[in-house]
XYZ file of C-alpha atoms in Angstrom:
268
model
C 19.899 -15.977 38.547
C 17.209 -17.918 40.088
C 14.969 -14.892 40.714
C 15.731 -13.399 37.211
C 14.710 -16.604 35.752
C 11.337 -16.734 37.649
C 10.680 -13.218 36.764
C 11.210 -13.934 32.939
C 9.226 -17.107 33.136
C 6.291 -15.163 34.574
C 6.661 -12.488 32.152
C 6.777 -14.509 29.224
C 4.698 -17.640 30.079
C 2.049 -16.055 32.076
C 0.413 -14.191 29.089
C 0.266 -17.594 27.130
C -1.598 -19.328 30.135
C -4.052 -16.405 30.419
C -4.892 -16.507 26.881
C -5.472 -20.078 27.005
C -7.724 -19.898 29.980
C -9.837 -16.987 28.341
C -9.912 -19.019 25.228
C -11.094 -21.938 26.963
C -13.866 -20.207 29.058
C -15.155 -18.452 25.822
C -15.103 -21.613 23.807
C -17.242 -23.427 26.671
C -19.800 -20.585 26.993
C -20.195 -19.987 23.189
C -19.083 -23.031 21.322
C -20.080 -26.016 23.622
C -23.697 -26.263 22.230
C -22.366 -26.237 18.436
C -19.713 -28.672 18.943
C -22.142 -30.832 21.341
C -20.441 -34.133 22.931
C -17.372 -33.395 20.744
C -16.407 -30.275 22.642
C -14.166 -31.736 25.096
C -12.145 -33.989 22.597
C -12.125 -31.359 20.049
C -10.737 -28.725 22.302
C -8.168 -30.848 23.905
C -6.970 -32.088 20.291
C -6.830 -28.153 19.390
C -4.882 -27.245 22.383
C -2.413 -30.032 22.185
C -1.647 -29.489 18.448
C -1.486 -25.634 18.976
C 0.901 -26.034 21.963
C 3.048 -28.260 19.663
C 2.834 -26.143 16.592
C 3.731 -23.043 18.978
C 6.766 -24.576 20.166
C 7.791 -25.498 16.725
C 7.296 -22.125 15.478
C 9.256 -20.377 18.371
C 11.952 -22.822 17.714
C 12.231 -21.717 14.084
C 11.783 -17.972 14.942
C 14.773 -18.324 17.348
C 16.574 -20.193 14.841
C 16.201 -17.430 12.246
C 16.329 -14.555 14.473
C 19.881 -13.644 13.575
C 19.057 -13.588 9.853
C 15.761 -11.628 10.604
C 17.667 -9.049 12.527
C 19.501 -8.236 9.378
C 16.509 -7.586 7.083
C 14.890 -4.115 6.516
C 18.207 -2.022 7.719
C 18.493 -4.312 10.811
C 14.819 -3.950 11.855
C 13.582 -7.163 10.623
C 13.473 -8.888 14.150
C 11.353 -5.949 15.674
C 9.027 -5.966 12.489
C 8.449 -9.721 12.711
C 7.557 -9.149 16.394
C 5.079 -6.304 15.531
C 3.432 -8.728 12.922
C 3.275 -11.638 15.505
C 1.679 -9.335 18.068
C -1.066 -8.022 15.456
C -1.603 -11.527 14.398
C -2.369 -12.608 18.315
C -4.717 -9.638 18.112
C -6.491 -10.252 14.863
C -7.102 -13.808 15.123
C -8.593 -13.434 18.669
C -10.814 -10.533 17.502
C -11.675 -12.698 14.258
C -12.920 -15.405 16.418
C -15.363 -13.011 17.979
C -16.963 -11.843 14.891
C -17.578 -15.568 13.803
C -21.215 -16.559 13.982
C -20.803 -20.112 15.680
C -24.399 -21.449 14.812
C -23.863 -21.288 11.115
C -22.378 -24.408 9.570
C -18.964 -24.817 10.741
C -18.880 -21.594 12.404
C -18.007 -22.998 15.931
C -14.977 -24.858 14.462
C -13.758 -21.915 12.584
C -13.899 -19.647 15.803
C -11.971 -22.663 17.616
C -9.279 -22.520 14.825
C -8.910 -18.592 14.989
C -8.690 -18.658 19.074
C -6.074 -21.352 18.851
C -4.250 -19.647 15.930
C -3.978 -16.615 18.130
C -2.440 -19.046 20.953
C -0.071 -20.226 18.462
C 1.581 -16.962 17.813
C 1.453 -16.099 21.555
C 3.558 -19.309 22.210
C 6.002 -18.598 19.138
C 6.586 -14.959 20.233
C 6.624 -15.207 24.101
C 8.210 -18.666 24.170
C 10.926 -17.464 21.789
C 11.868 -14.838 24.434
C 12.291 -17.444 27.377
C 13.935 -19.973 24.954
C 16.594 -17.351 24.018
C 17.208 -16.353 27.810
C 17.483 -20.160 28.499
C 19.877 -21.055 25.710
C 21.951 -17.835 26.561
C 22.828 -19.385 30.026
C 22.446 -22.897 29.550
C 26.345 -23.425 28.688
C 27.212 -21.793 31.956
C 27.534 -24.791 34.582
C 27.068 -22.639 37.526
C 23.979 -21.237 36.336
C 22.254 -24.500 35.056
C 20.503 -25.509 38.402
C 19.239 -22.025 39.039
C 17.952 -21.806 35.584
C 16.067 -25.315 35.906
C 14.577 -24.505 39.378
C 13.800 -21.028 38.355
C 11.756 -22.300 35.152
C 9.905 -24.777 37.241
C 8.885 -22.468 39.804
C 7.952 -19.774 37.327
C 5.870 -22.378 35.246
C 4.413 -23.672 38.467
C 3.096 -20.123 39.452
C 1.790 -19.836 36.068
C -0.204 -23.135 36.131
C -1.369 -22.704 39.683
C -2.401 -18.908 38.629
C -4.277 -20.270 35.589
C -6.190 -22.905 37.459
C -7.455 -20.154 39.932
C -8.153 -17.543 37.149
C -10.013 -20.333 35.238
C -12.510 -21.006 37.914
C -12.964 -17.439 38.737
C -13.607 -16.355 35.177
C -16.025 -19.350 34.603
C -17.935 -18.329 37.754
C -18.058 -14.773 36.686
C -19.098 -15.503 33.353
C -21.880 -17.392 34.395
C -23.074 -14.315 36.455
C -22.516 -11.957 33.545
C -21.916 -13.266 30.024
C -20.210 -10.070 28.429
C -17.365 -10.384 31.167
C -15.619 -13.100 28.982
C -15.779 -10.971 25.722
C -14.703 -7.922 27.570
C -11.679 -9.741 29.063
C -10.778 -11.276 25.897
C -10.838 -7.820 24.002
C -8.699 -6.120 27.051
C -6.072 -9.071 26.878
C -5.624 -9.076 23.119
C -5.328 -5.297 23.098
C -2.645 -5.514 25.862
C -0.828 -8.132 23.753
C -0.963 -5.780 20.641
C 0.276 -2.548 22.729
C 3.966 -3.389 22.616
C 3.778 -3.348 18.810
C 3.390 0.549 19.092
C 6.581 0.846 21.298
C 8.394 -1.394 18.620
C 7.133 1.102 15.994
C 8.656 3.985 17.922
C 12.066 2.134 18.529
C 12.628 1.657 14.686
C 11.618 5.253 14.022
C 8.346 4.603 12.177
C 6.421 6.479 14.831
C 7.556 9.330 16.861
C 7.540 9.050 20.722
C 4.800 11.070 22.250
C 4.360 12.721 25.676
C 3.751 10.512 28.950
C -0.238 11.014 29.633
C 0.130 9.940 33.338
C 2.419 8.339 35.808
C 0.514 5.475 37.994
C 4.031 4.075 39.256
C 3.271 5.573 42.690
C 0.303 3.360 42.980
C 1.312 0.290 41.097
C 4.808 -0.276 39.897
C 5.002 -1.930 36.592
C 7.793 -4.055 37.696
C 6.021 -5.304 41.005
C 4.180 -8.284 41.164
C 0.734 -6.616 40.831
C 1.976 -4.741 37.974
C 3.455 -7.789 36.177
C 0.022 -9.547 36.639
C -1.998 -6.708 35.363
C 0.586 -6.488 32.553
C 0.086 -9.967 31.559
C -3.833 -9.737 31.978
C -4.677 -6.368 30.164
C -1.412 -4.747 29.104
C -0.982 -2.586 32.082
C 1.358 0.291 31.503
C 2.490 2.510 34.596
C 3.568 5.493 32.343
C 1.688 5.355 29.052
C 2.423 7.543 26.275
C -0.460 9.610 24.267
C -0.098 7.187 21.468
C -0.351 4.023 23.638
C -3.489 5.248 25.368
C -5.116 5.953 21.845
C -3.976 2.666 20.338
C -5.281 0.714 23.280
C -8.695 2.377 23.238
C -8.887 1.651 19.426
C -7.895 -1.891 19.914
C -10.352 -2.580 22.825
C -13.059 -0.489 22.493
C -13.647 -1.190 18.664
C -14.425 -4.885 19.223
C -16.372 -4.171 22.392
C -18.666 -1.851 20.487
C -18.953 -4.187 17.666
C -19.885 -7.171 20.122
C -22.349 -4.956 21.837
C -24.279 -4.133 18.618
C -24.403 -7.809 17.933
C -25.934 -8.571 21.235
C -28.513 -5.968 20.773
C -29.418 -7.424 17.362
C -32.804 -9.181 17.352
C -31.776 -11.573 14.594
C -31.604 -15.150 15.772
C -28.492 -15.703 13.969
C -26.361 -13.117 15.954
C -24.282 -14.315 18.779
C -26.078 -14.224 22.051
């Protein structure tokens, strides 16, 4: 029980913390000048409110999960998860397309980044909340649940601090790294939506493209880390590979064209 709780906490909470770190580094790099001295207070306020709204949204999502599951021929829960994953991706990519030096552009970008984070908290947090509630009534499992949750969250926080300073240092050396990292992470968060579409028979399953499990097991520590970072799949299907390339390369190409644009209003 203790080990399972730690693993589930890492699987569900780590993507939330990683997205927060990437958003923070991106905001520091591109939005600090526009928000000037207000940046620290503005971002802390946004993060606090986003965390609160995400937790509330996750609680509401869990509360209505039974009713959702009965909608659309008992596929409502899967469809809602698909929508949430696409919203995480869409809000994050939309933030990249905002030109922060125009009017309140920096503020709009900040709102979009935090909306993406809110949806991530609601989706991933609800999975962990359902797991905790399911075993909470078992007295024998209570101590293991609490200790496992604390350990899992502690690992997430520790990794996030290290990842923040690493990403910040790398970004100072090469600015496009943070843009590419955000695109890859958002693509990885959107990719499970394709599996859900297969599960509810909207898409047909496709053949496995390759098997990397002999190098990095998806359930191993490194595999879970890569999955949280960029959506790593040890045995991706053809559809997953195509969708991941579309999800990640389209915004990267869009951002590359903007950085090559000589006009002063384009994001530099």
